[in-house]
mmCIF file of C-alpha atoms and ligand atoms in Angstrom:
data_model
loop_
_atom_site.group_PDB
_atom_site.id
_atom_site.type_symbol
_atom_site.label_atom_id
_atom_site.label_comp_id
_atom_site.label_asym_id
_atom_site.label_seq_id
_atom_site.Cartn_x
_atom_site.Cartn_y
_atom_site.Cartn_z
ATOM 1 C CA MET A 1233 88.232 144.284 97.981
ATOM 2 C CA ASP A 1234 87.880 148.015 96.697
ATOM 3 C CA HIS A 1235 90.155 150.098 95.046
ATOM 4 C CA GLN A 1236 91.893 151.590 98.013
ATOM 5 C CA GLN A 1237 92.513 148.176 100.024
ATOM 6 C CA LEU A 1238 93.768 146.742 96.435
ATOM 7 C CA LYS A 1239 96.260 150.444 96.166
ATOM 8 C CA GLU A 1240 97.428 149.676 99.801
ATOM 9 C CA LEU A 1241 98.343 145.876 99.434
ATOM 10 C CA ASP A 1242 100.019 146.746 96.212
ATOM 11 C CA ASN A 1243 101.754 149.232 97.264
ATOM 12 C CA THR A 1244 103.153 147.676 100.582
ATOM 13 C CA TYR A 1245 104.241 144.588 98.659
ATOM 14 C CA PHE A 1246 105.742 145.574 95.099
ATOM 15 C CA MET A 1247 108.943 147.210 94.511
ATOM 16 C CA PRO A 1248 108.333 150.537 93.448
ATOM 17 C CA THR A 1249 109.218 149.863 89.386
ATOM 18 C CA TYR A 1250 106.009 150.952 87.719
ATOM 19 C CA GLY A 1251 104.500 154.359 88.058
ATOM 20 C CA ARG A 1252 100.801 153.234 88.165
ATOM 21 C CA PHE A 1253 97.792 154.962 87.225
ATOM 22 C CA ASP A 1254 95.427 155.520 90.013
ATOM 23 C CA VAL A 1255 93.201 153.011 88.097
ATOM 24 C CA ASP A 1256 92.566 149.347 88.502
ATOM 25 C CA ILE A 1257 91.137 146.897 86.011
ATOM 26 C CA ASP A 1258 89.283 143.861 86.947
ATOM 27 C CA HIS A 1259 87.984 142.338 83.587
ATOM 28 C CA GLY A 1260 86.765 143.279 80.423
ATOM 29 C CA HIS A 1261 85.230 141.972 76.793
ATOM 30 C CA GLY A 1262 86.872 143.148 73.434
ATOM 31 C CA ALA A 1263 87.711 146.738 73.893
ATOM 32 C CA THR A 1264 85.663 147.360 77.010
ATOM 33 C CA LEU A 1265 87.146 146.764 80.229
ATOM 34 C CA TYR A 1266 85.684 147.725 83.902
ATOM 35 C CA ASP A 1267 87.398 148.321 87.362
ATOM 36 C CA LEU A 1268 86.519 147.045 90.733
ATOM 37 C CA SER A 1269 83.490 149.352 91.018
ATOM 38 C CA GLY A 1270 82.153 148.481 87.594
ATOM 39 C CA LYS A 1271 83.144 151.500 85.937
ATOM 40 C CA GLU A 1272 83.745 151.263 81.865
ATOM 41 C CA TYR A 1273 86.970 151.922 80.281
ATOM 42 C CA ILE A 1274 87.630 151.878 76.359
ATOM 43 C CA ASP A 1275 90.977 150.609 75.437
ATOM 44 C CA PHE A 1276 93.124 151.882 73.206
ATOM 45 C CA SER A 1277 96.388 150.453 74.683
ATOM 46 C CA SER A 1278 95.963 146.741 74.472
ATOM 47 C CA GLY A 1279 98.178 146.387 77.486
ATOM 48 C CA ILE A 1280 100.984 147.913 75.358
ATOM 49 C CA GLY A 1281 99.876 146.216 72.296
ATOM 50 C CA VAL A 1282 99.488 142.569 73.870
ATOM 51 C CA ASN A 1283 95.782 141.759 73.809
ATOM 52 C CA SER A 1284 95.784 141.614 70.023
ATOM 53 C CA ILE A 1285 92.331 140.233 70.057
ATOM 54 C CA GLY A 1286 90.992 142.197 73.175
ATOM 55 C CA CYS A 1287 89.988 140.697 76.320
ATOM 56 C CA ALA A 1288 88.890 137.382 77.006
ATOM 57 C CA HIS A 1289 88.090 136.497 73.430
ATOM 58 C CA PRO A 1290 86.020 133.213 73.534
ATOM 59 C CA ARG A 1291 87.958 131.381 71.197
ATOM 60 C CA TRP A 1292 91.337 132.316 73.202
ATOM 61 C CA VAL A 1293 89.650 131.446 76.609
ATOM 62 C CA GLU A 1294 88.754 128.204 75.391
ATOM 63 C CA ALA A 1295 92.177 127.287 73.763
ATOM 64 C CA ILE A 1296 93.913 127.962 77.182
ATOM 65 C CA ALA A 1297 91.381 126.053 79.119
ATOM 66 C CA ALA A 1298 91.426 122.968 76.892
ATOM 67 C CA GLN A 1299 95.454 123.147 76.734
ATOM 68 C CA ALA A 1300 95.694 123.587 80.283
ATOM 69 C CA ALA A 1301 93.344 120.635 81.329
ATOM 70 C CA LYS A 1302 95.405 118.755 79.025
ATOM 71 C CA LEU A 1303 98.986 119.710 79.464
ATOM 72 C CA GLY A 1304 100.196 123.098 80.777
ATOM 73 C CA HIS A 1305 103.882 122.027 80.474
ATOM 74 C CA ILE A 1306 106.662 120.205 79.466
ATOM 75 C CA SER A 1307 110.001 120.755 78.949
ATOM 76 C CA ASN A 1308 111.683 121.359 75.282
ATOM 77 C CA LEU A 1309 113.432 118.331 75.167
ATOM 78 C CA PHE A 1310 109.763 116.680 74.321
ATOM 79 C CA TYR A 1311 107.813 117.465 71.249
ATOM 80 C CA THR A 1312 104.429 118.929 71.521
ATOM 81 C CA GLN A 1313 101.748 119.696 69.223
ATOM 82 C CA PRO A 1314 100.646 123.572 70.061
ATOM 83 C CA GLY A 1315 104.459 124.694 69.236
ATOM 84 C CA ALA A 1316 104.762 122.660 66.494
ATOM 85 C CA ARG A 1317 101.349 123.765 64.939
ATOM 86 C CA LEU A 1318 102.145 127.341 65.691
ATOM 87 C CA ALA A 1319 105.623 127.205 64.151
ATOM 88 C CA LYS A 1320 104.290 125.994 60.745
ATOM 89 C CA ILE A 1321 101.946 129.230 60.578
ATOM 90 C CA MET A 1322 104.607 131.663 62.101
ATOM 91 C CA CYS A 1323 106.937 130.210 59.261
ATOM 92 C CA GLU A 1324 104.135 130.401 56.703
ATOM 93 C CA ARG A 1325 102.632 133.869 57.677
ATOM 94 C CA SER A 1326 106.252 135.677 57.643
ATOM 95 C CA GLY A 1327 107.822 133.711 54.376
ATOM 96 C CA MET A 1328 110.734 132.466 57.009
ATOM 97 C CA ALA A 1329 112.277 129.190 57.339
ATOM 98 C CA GLY A 1330 112.530 128.580 61.223
ATOM 99 C CA VAL A 1331 111.452 129.904 64.529
ATOM 100 C CA PHE A 1332 112.573 129.974 68.330
ATOM 101 C CA PHE A 1333 110.108 130.511 70.695
ATOM 102 C CA SER A 1334 111.158 132.861 74.322
ATOM 103 C CA ASN A 1335 108.865 134.518 76.797
ATOM 104 C CA SER A 1336 109.055 138.080 75.863
ATOM 105 C CA GLY A 1337 110.290 140.685 73.730
ATOM 106 C CA ALA A 1338 113.823 141.255 75.397
ATOM 107 C CA GLU A 1339 114.469 137.634 75.124
ATOM 108 C CA ALA A 1340 113.682 137.616 72.113
ATOM 109 C CA ASN A 1341 116.048 140.305 70.768
ATOM 110 C CA GLU A 1342 118.860 138.627 72.773
ATOM 111 C CA GLY A 1343 118.168 135.746 70.909
ATOM 112 C CA ALA A 1344 118.652 137.234 67.681
ATOM 113 C CA ILE A 1345 121.557 139.053 68.831
ATOM 114 C CA LYS A 1346 123.497 135.643 69.771
ATOM 115 C CA LEU A 1347 122.465 134.284 66.647
ATOM 116 C CA ALA A 1348 123.741 137.084 64.911
ATOM 117 C CA ARG A 1349 127.198 136.651 66.466
ATOM 118 C CA LYS A 1350 127.189 132.719 66.258
ATOM 119 C CA TRP A 1351 126.353 133.061 62.502
ATOM 120 C CA SER A 1352 129.472 135.541 62.187
ATOM 121 C CA PHE A 1353 131.594 133.675 64.237
ATOM 122 C CA ASP A 1354 130.890 130.411 62.293
ATOM 123 C CA LYS A 1355 131.565 132.222 59.186
ATOM 124 C CA TYR A 1356 134.301 134.627 59.865
ATOM 125 C CA GLY A 1357 135.806 134.003 63.353
ATOM 126 C CA LYS A 1358 136.413 136.278 66.243
ATOM 127 C CA GLY A 1359 136.240 139.946 66.342
ATOM 128 C CA ARG A 1360 132.610 140.691 64.299
ATOM 129 C CA GLY A 1361 130.350 140.601 67.113
ATOM 130 C CA THR A 1362 129.294 144.353 66.837
ATOM 131 C CA ILE A 1363 125.740 145.100 66.009
ATOM 132 C CA ILE A 1364 124.427 148.694 65.073
ATOM 133 C CA THR A 1365 121.388 149.857 66.424
ATOM 134 C CA LEU A 1366 119.252 152.984 66.027
ATOM 135 C CA LYS A 1367 118.940 156.362 68.264
ATOM 136 C CA ASN A 1368 115.949 156.657 69.971
ATOM 137 C CA SER A 1369 115.068 152.758 69.774
ATOM 138 C CA PHE A 1370 113.863 150.424 72.456
ATOM 139 C CA HIS A 1371 114.996 147.118 72.396
ATOM 140 C CA GLY A 1372 114.457 145.661 76.322
ATOM 141 C CA ARG A 1373 115.315 145.864 79.559
ATOM 142 C CA THR A 1374 117.790 143.002 80.014
ATOM 143 C CA ALA A 1375 121.639 143.878 80.291
ATOM 144 C CA VAL A 1376 122.511 143.096 76.572
ATOM 145 C CA THR A 1377 119.064 144.855 75.216
ATOM 146 C CA LEU A 1378 119.390 147.983 77.385
ATOM 147 C CA LYS A 1379 122.861 148.043 75.832
ATOM 148 C CA ALA A 1380 121.222 148.084 72.111
ATOM 149 C CA THR A 1381 118.643 150.411 73.215
ATOM 150 C CA GLY A 1382 120.105 153.717 71.430
ATOM 151 C CA GLN A 1383 118.689 155.912 74.244
ATOM 152 C CA GLU A 1384 121.029 157.057 77.159
ATOM 153 C CA VAL A 1385 118.388 157.855 79.494
ATOM 154 C CA PHE A 1386 117.845 154.052 79.942
ATOM 155 C CA HIS A 1387 121.788 153.325 80.731
ATOM 156 C CA ASN A 1388 122.135 155.695 83.601
ATOM 157 C CA TYR A 1389 122.593 153.021 86.253
ATOM 158 C CA PHE A 1390 123.679 149.916 85.193
ATOM 159 C CA TYR A 1391 127.044 150.176 84.052
ATOM 160 C CA PRO A 1392 129.235 148.168 83.538
ATOM 161 C CA PHE A 1393 127.309 147.065 80.224
ATOM 162 C CA PRO A 1394 128.418 144.652 77.665
ATOM 163 C CA GLU A 1395 130.104 145.733 74.731
ATOM 164 C CA GLY A 1396 129.389 145.460 71.029
ATOM 165 C CA PHE A 1397 126.761 148.083 70.138
ATOM 166 C CA ARG A 1398 126.830 151.350 68.254
ATOM 167 C CA TYR A 1399 124.023 153.541 67.365
ATOM 168 C CA ALA A 1400 123.371 155.442 64.019
ATOM 169 C CA GLU A 1401 120.891 158.270 63.557
ATOM 170 C CA ALA A 1402 117.542 156.812 62.241
ATOM 171 C CA GLY A 1403 116.879 157.762 58.891
ATOM 172 C CA ASP A 1404 120.295 158.519 58.000
ATOM 173 C CA MET A 1405 122.420 156.503 55.507
ATOM 174 C CA ALA A 1406 125.341 158.481 56.291
ATOM 175 C CA SER A 1407 125.322 158.066 60.041
ATOM 176 C CA LEU A 1408 125.091 154.467 59.619
ATOM 177 C CA GLU A 1409 128.349 154.569 57.336
ATOM 178 C CA GLU A 1410 130.159 156.568 60.056
ATOM 179 C CA VAL A 1411 129.572 154.054 62.975
ATOM 180 C CA SER A 1412 130.406 151.019 60.089
ATOM 181 C CA GLY A 1413 133.589 148.855 60.442
ATOM 182 C CA HIS A 1414 135.035 145.245 59.996
ATOM 183 C CA ASP A 1415 133.622 144.456 63.664
ATOM 184 C CA VAL A 1416 129.927 144.716 62.236
ATOM 185 C CA CYS A 1417 127.787 141.556 62.083
ATOM 186 C CA ALA A 1418 124.476 142.670 61.954
ATOM 187 C CA VAL A 1419 121.994 146.061 61.732
ATOM 188 C CA MET A 1420 119.123 145.871 64.191
ATOM 189 C CA LEU A 1421 116.242 148.340 64.014
ATOM 190 C CA GLU A 1422 112.103 148.786 64.251
ATOM 191 C CA LEU A 1423 110.547 149.895 61.274
ATOM 192 C CA VAL A 1424 108.194 151.890 63.609
ATOM 193 C CA GLN A 1425 109.806 152.995 66.402
ATOM 194 C CA GLY A 1426 107.207 152.516 69.304
ATOM 195 C CA GLU A 1427 108.378 153.599 72.552
ATOM 196 C CA GLY A 1428 110.522 156.491 70.878
ATOM 197 C CA GLY A 1429 107.245 157.499 70.220
ATOM 198 C CA VAL A 1430 105.422 155.740 66.964
ATOM 199 C CA ARG A 1431 107.846 156.761 64.255
ATOM 200 C CA PRO A 1432 107.640 154.894 61.091
ATOM 201 C CA MET A 1433 110.951 154.639 59.117
ATOM 202 C CA GLU A 1434 111.150 155.862 55.415
ATOM 203 C CA LYS A 1435 110.583 153.010 52.748
ATOM 204 C CA ALA A 1436 113.808 154.160 51.082
ATOM 205 C CA TYR A 1437 115.788 154.346 53.966
ATOM 206 C CA VAL A 1438 115.225 150.946 54.887
ATOM 207 C CA GLN A 1439 115.638 149.627 51.477
ATOM 208 C CA ALA A 1440 119.150 151.266 51.134
ATOM 209 C CA LEU A 1441 119.791 149.917 54.678
ATOM 210 C CA SER A 1442 118.920 146.449 53.485
ATOM 211 C CA ALA A 1443 120.987 146.726 50.435
ATOM 212 C CA LEU A 1444 124.000 147.722 52.280
ATOM 213 C CA CYS A 1445 123.701 144.854 54.834
ATOM 214 C CA GLU A 1446 123.851 142.647 51.632
ATOM 215 C CA GLN A 1447 126.566 144.530 50.254
ATOM 216 C CA ARG A 1448 128.514 143.905 53.727
ATOM 217 C CA ASP A 1449 127.526 140.714 54.366
ATOM 218 C CA TRP A 1450 125.657 142.107 57.626
ATOM 219 C CA LEU A 1451 122.481 140.222 58.973
ATOM 220 C CA LEU A 1452 119.378 142.608 59.042
ATOM 221 C CA ILE A 1453 117.320 142.353 62.131
ATOM 222 C CA ILE A 1454 114.308 143.716 62.404
ATOM 223 C CA ASP A 1455 112.639 143.977 65.733
ATOM 224 C CA GLU A 1456 108.858 143.441 65.383
ATOM 225 C CA VAL A 1457 108.292 143.108 69.044
ATOM 226 C CA GLN A 1458 105.596 145.624 68.859
ATOM 227 C CA SER A 1459 104.584 146.268 65.217
ATOM 228 C CA GLY A 1460 104.317 142.478 64.646
ATOM 229 C CA ILE A 1461 101.302 140.053 64.229
ATOM 230 C CA GLY A 1462 99.182 142.415 62.086
ATOM 231 C CA ARG A 1463 99.492 145.618 64.255
ATOM 232 C CA THR A 1464 100.435 147.446 61.461
ATOM 233 C CA GLY A 1465 97.852 146.231 58.849
ATOM 234 C CA THR A 1466 100.336 143.325 57.615
ATOM 235 C CA PHE A 1467 101.332 140.310 59.616
ATOM 236 C CA PHE A 1468 104.831 141.726 59.902
ATOM 237 C CA ALA A 1469 105.517 145.594 59.177
ATOM 238 C CA TYR A 1470 108.302 144.454 56.963
ATOM 239 C CA GLN A 1471 106.112 142.801 54.390
ATOM 240 C CA GLN A 1472 105.101 146.700 53.622
ATOM 241 C CA TYR A 1473 108.390 147.870 53.171
ATOM 242 C CA GLY A 1474 109.704 145.468 50.366
ATOM 243 C CA ILE A 1475 112.515 143.949 52.047
ATOM 244 C CA VAL A 1476 113.271 140.249 53.429
ATOM 245 C CA PRO A 1477 115.016 140.638 56.611
ATOM 246 C CA ASP A 1478 117.464 137.680 58.128
ATOM 247 C CA VAL A 1479 115.812 137.575 61.493
ATOM 248 C CA VAL A 1480 112.750 138.690 62.719
ATOM 249 C CA THR A 1481 111.685 139.215 66.260
ATOM 250 C CA PHE A 1482 108.172 139.110 67.862
ATOM 251 C CA ALA A 1483 106.504 138.949 70.980
ATOM 252 C CA LYS A 1484 103.744 141.405 72.619
ATOM 253 C CA GLY A 1485 100.725 140.568 70.533
ATOM 254 C CA VAL A 1486 101.647 136.619 69.299
ATOM 255 C CA ALA A 1487 99.783 134.874 72.091
ATOM 256 C CA GLY A 1488 96.890 137.485 72.833
ATOM 257 C CA GLY A 1489 98.086 138.338 76.223
ATOM 258 C CA LEU A 1490 99.876 135.169 77.510
ATOM 259 C CA PRO A 1491 103.689 135.636 77.573
ATOM 260 C CA MET A 1492 105.460 134.517 74.314
ATOM 261 C CA GLY A 1493 107.792 136.198 72.421
ATOM 262 C CA GLY A 1494 110.618 134.281 69.604
ATOM 263 C CA PHE A 1495 112.187 135.061 66.572
ATOM 264 C CA LEU A 1496 111.987 133.884 62.948
ATOM 265 C CA ALA A 1497 115.055 133.103 60.451
ATOM 266 C CA ASN A 1498 115.553 132.993 56.976
ATOM 267 C CA GLU A 1499 116.875 129.516 55.576
ATOM 268 C CA LYS A 1500 120.414 130.942 55.606
ATOM 269 C CA CYS A 1501 120.274 131.471 59.541
ATOM 270 C CA ARG A 1502 117.483 129.061 60.849
ATOM 271 C CA GLY A 1503 120.738 126.584 61.499
ATOM 272 C CA VAL A 1504 122.904 128.577 63.456
ATOM 273 C CA LEU A 1505 121.856 128.201 67.079
ATOM 274 C CA THR A 1506 122.283 124.701 67.691
ATOM 275 C CA ALA A 1507 121.464 122.173 70.711
ATOM 276 C CA GLY A 1508 123.249 123.462 73.569
ATOM 277 C CA THR A 1509 123.993 126.980 72.355
ATOM 278 C CA HIS A 1510 120.260 128.298 73.277
ATOM 279 C CA GLY A 1511 117.519 127.352 74.544
ATOM 280 C CA SER A 1512 114.661 128.333 77.072
ATOM 281 C CA THR A 1513 112.610 126.466 79.946
ATOM 282 C CA PHE A 1514 109.398 128.271 79.254
ATOM 283 C CA GLY A 1515 109.626 129.207 75.493
ATOM 284 C CA GLY A 1516 107.013 127.869 73.188
ATOM 285 C CA ASN A 1517 105.096 126.769 76.124
ATOM 286 C CA PRO A 1518 101.776 124.668 75.498
ATOM 287 C CA VAL A 1519 99.406 126.897 76.896
ATOM 288 C CA SER A 1520 101.062 130.102 75.540
ATOM 289 C CA ALA A 1521 101.487 128.170 72.282
ATOM 290 C CA ALA A 1522 97.526 127.169 72.462
ATOM 291 C CA ALA A 1523 96.818 130.937 72.836
ATOM 292 C CA ALA A 1524 98.963 132.123 70.421
ATOM 293 C CA LEU A 1525 97.309 129.507 67.700
ATOM 294 C CA ALA A 1526 93.819 130.977 68.685
ATOM 295 C CA VAL A 1527 95.378 134.425 68.093
ATOM 296 C CA MET A 1528 96.597 133.070 64.437
ATOM 297 C CA GLU A 1529 93.158 131.906 63.703
ATOM 298 C CA VAL A 1530 90.800 135.221 65.105
ATOM 299 C CA LEU A 1531 93.662 137.402 63.346
ATOM 300 C CA SER A 1532 92.682 136.247 59.531
ATOM 301 C CA ASP A 1533 94.010 137.766 56.543
ATOM 302 C CA GLU A 1534 90.963 140.122 56.379
ATOM 303 C CA THR A 1535 90.847 141.288 59.945
ATOM 304 C CA ILE A 1536 94.618 142.224 59.340
ATOM 305 C CA ALA A 1537 93.597 143.882 56.064
ATOM 306 C CA ALA A 1538 90.726 145.648 58.221
ATOM 307 C CA VAL A 1539 93.361 147.283 60.187
ATOM 308 C CA ALA A 1540 94.779 149.792 58.173
ATOM 309 C CA GLU A 1541 91.279 151.073 57.651
ATOM 310 C CA LYS A 1542 90.863 151.452 61.356
ATOM 311 C CA GLY A 1543 94.050 152.891 61.847
ATOM 312 C CA ALA A 1544 92.919 155.584 59.414
ATOM 313 C CA TYR A 1545 89.287 156.158 60.518
ATOM 314 C CA LEU A 1546 90.990 156.963 64.262
ATOM 315 C CA ARG A 1547 93.671 159.157 62.758
ATOM 316 C CA GLN A 1548 90.785 161.092 60.698
ATOM 317 C CA LYS A 1549 88.462 161.470 63.570
ATOM 318 C CA ILE A 1550 91.459 162.564 66.187
ATOM 319 C CA ALA A 1551 92.439 165.207 63.426
ATOM 320 C CA GLU A 1552 88.794 166.148 63.085
ATOM 321 C CA LEU A 1553 88.381 166.875 66.691
ATOM 322 C CA GLY A 1554 90.397 169.949 66.346
ATOM 323 C CA LEU A 1555 91.925 169.814 69.844
ATOM 324 C CA SER A 1556 94.240 172.419 70.539
ATOM 325 C CA CYS A 1557 96.191 170.188 72.847
ATOM 326 C CA LEU A 1558 97.263 167.725 69.931
ATOM 327 C CA GLY A 1559 98.843 167.980 66.633
ATOM 328 C CA ASP A 1560 99.549 165.598 63.926
ATOM 329 C CA THR A 1561 99.075 161.980 64.082
ATOM 330 C CA ARG A 1562 101.379 159.283 62.628
ATOM 331 C CA GLY A 1563 102.009 155.742 62.525
ATOM 332 C CA LEU A 1564 101.025 152.762 60.688
ATOM 333 C CA GLY A 1565 97.844 150.734 60.932
ATOM 334 C CA LEU A 1566 96.971 150.424 64.880
ATOM 335 C CA MET A 1567 100.037 151.848 66.100
ATOM 336 C CA ILE A 1568 99.542 155.468 66.048
ATOM 337 C CA GLY A 1569 100.941 158.551 67.544
ATOM 338 C CA VAL A 1570 99.393 161.723 68.414
ATOM 339 C CA GLU A 1571 101.776 164.737 68.729
ATOM 340 C CA VAL A 1572 101.241 166.406 71.967
ATOM 341 C CA LYS A 1573 101.041 170.360 71.977
ATOM 342 C CA GLY A 1574 100.766 173.125 74.683
ATOM 343 C CA GLU A 1575 101.214 173.306 78.576
ATOM 344 C CA ARG A 1576 100.182 169.694 79.586
ATOM 345 C CA SER A 1577 102.567 166.919 79.075
ATOM 346 C CA ASN A 1578 101.821 163.901 77.481
ATOM 347 C CA LYS A 1579 101.707 161.815 80.938
ATOM 348 C CA GLU A 1580 99.211 164.498 82.047
ATOM 349 C CA LEU A 1581 96.961 163.838 79.216
ATOM 350 C CA ALA A 1582 97.067 160.125 79.405
ATOM 351 C CA ALA A 1583 96.186 159.992 82.940
ATOM 352 C CA LEU A 1584 93.211 162.509 82.259
ATOM 353 C CA LEU A 1585 92.226 160.173 79.519
ATOM 354 C CA ILE A 1586 92.430 157.126 81.928
ATOM 355 C CA GLN A 1587 90.620 158.774 84.639
ATOM 356 C CA ASN A 1588 87.648 159.692 82.566
ATOM 357 C CA GLY A 1589 87.391 155.705 80.892
ATOM 358 C CA LEU A 1590 89.662 155.805 77.997
ATOM 359 C CA LEU A 1591 92.967 153.712 78.171
ATOM 360 C CA ALA A 1592 95.908 155.578 76.351
ATOM 361 C CA LEU A 1593 99.721 155.070 76.199
ATOM 362 C CA THR A 1594 102.854 157.351 76.086
ATOM 363 C CA GLY A 1595 105.558 157.130 73.619
ATOM 364 C CA GLY A 1596 108.407 159.431 73.608
ATOM 365 C CA LYS A 1597 106.808 162.861 74.236
ATOM 366 C CA ASP A 1598 103.260 162.071 72.708
ATOM 367 C CA LEU A 1599 100.153 160.185 73.189
ATOM 368 C CA ARG A 1600 100.283 156.413 71.838
ATOM 369 C CA LEU A 1601 97.607 154.257 70.600
ATOM 370 C CA LEU A 1602 97.399 150.451 70.350
ATOM 371 C CA PRO A 1603 93.804 149.319 70.590
ATOM 372 C CA PRO A 1604 93.107 145.877 70.105
ATOM 373 C CA LEU A 1605 93.361 144.746 66.571
ATOM 374 C CA THR A 1606 89.772 143.372 66.443
ATOM 375 C CA ILE A 1607 88.033 146.810 68.005
ATOM 376 C CA THR A 1608 84.711 147.684 66.873
ATOM 377 C CA ARG A 1609 83.585 150.833 65.468
ATOM 378 C CA GLU A 1610 81.351 151.344 68.264
ATOM 379 C CA GLU A 1611 83.887 151.066 70.865
ATOM 380 C CA MET A 1612 86.455 153.385 68.681
ATOM 381 C CA ASP A 1613 83.538 155.968 68.486
ATOM 382 C CA LYS A 1614 83.218 155.736 72.551
ATOM 383 C CA GLY A 1615 86.782 156.245 72.878
ATOM 384 C CA LEU A 1616 86.894 159.278 70.477
ATOM 385 C CA ALA A 1617 83.837 160.735 72.455
ATOM 386 C CA ILE A 1618 85.682 160.500 75.678
ATOM 387 C CA MET A 1619 88.966 162.289 74.034
ATOM 388 C CA ALA A 1620 86.852 165.059 72.850
ATOM 389 C CA GLN A 1621 85.081 165.570 76.042
ATOM 390 C CA VAL A 1622 87.968 165.459 78.298
ATOM 391 C CA LEU A 1623 90.744 167.063 76.076
ATOM 392 C CA ARG A 1624 88.267 170.190 74.886
HETATM 393 C C1 LIG B 412 108.610 145.952 74.365
HETATM 394 C C2 LIG B 412 108.932 145.950 73.444
HETATM 395 C C3 LIG B 412 110.654 145.158 73.830
HETATM 396 C C4 LIG B 412 110.427 144.705 74.839
HETATM 397 O O1 LIG B 412 109.313 143.709 75.222
HETATM 398 P P1 LIG B 412 109.348 142.945 76.340
HETATM 399 O O2 LIG B 412 108.366 141.682 76.474
HETATM 400 O O3 LIG B 412 108.966 143.657 77.424
HETATM 401 O O4 LIG B 412 110.818 142.274 76.797
HETATM 402 C C5 LIG B 412 111.397 145.178 72.450
HETATM 403 N N1 LIG B 412 111.471 145.829 71.715
HETATM 404 C C6 LIG B 412 110.141 146.431 71.121
HETATM 405 C C7 LIG B 412 110.302 147.071 69.956
HETATM 406 C C8 LIG B 412 109.398 146.588 71.900
HETATM 407 O O5 LIG B 412 108.174 147.455 71.860
#
């Protein structure tokens, strides 16, 4: 099958939910990918932050193959080794007390929302189910997580929505006070807004928000679906903010490319969701868990510590290119936003880069870069050279 044939097949049978670029990807190694014709691409996207250890890492491939040959799936009514071993590592690296595994980020957030509401119900009874989220946030595509997402553009067509969310201005404590009330049980936020354009929160704001949560007895839920699992230079981004959340959600990078998500809770919250109140058929599936265990091994503390340097290197080199269509960079670790200036939109720039062999993403009105955390200096330099050549 060549590119044209693949495109025709795809366009005939898929629902038109994705505005795909005119590129196919067939295989790869690390942060270097190839299309059906053998053309090379440098990957500054990792499939939207998912391929945290790059494409086809040998340990990851081996772990998946071995687990698939042994036991691909059994229900959550039984104990299995990969899930239990992963649960321990996730708790140890986050400092949390318990974990629930789901299959995606939206499901992880939806579970965290259920946890917060039940925690409040158990303690205070009915009428305290509202969750405050931030404007410009992104929390997922299910009905509840879309409602939690503080961007009106996502809400257009899908009324009626479930109730129970109010939105505060990001970085603004006064706005948080304005939407607070006796019906609130939790605040949920990203520490670095991803889809909203890679916008890190100020440390002072996050600490003030955390203190307010404590004072009002609201749970603090941090959505680390994109920022978690080493992406920002620590296992979770909150570990750089001097706060301890009650609940933290994760997904994208955790299993290095297989579907997995979940949420961790502290001691206070780990017992809230009991048998019959939450669950998932596929959640924590042994093959996904085995893949995640390989990711945990590859993403050693040293590898994660190197993420900050790699991010700083990329941002410095991009600034040095002095391209007139790009402005300032911002972000944390290998979660990088690059301001887009001038006539061409971020989507046009991304399409240009992709056509010319560099996979990049958009976020908000800007470019967003999420390379694999294991990307090499050589791959970064190749990507930067494409950027320089194409955007000059
Ligand atoms: C991607 C993302 C989600 C949704 O994850 P899915 O796996 O697509 O459901 C939720 N929150 C944040 C912060 C994300 O970046």
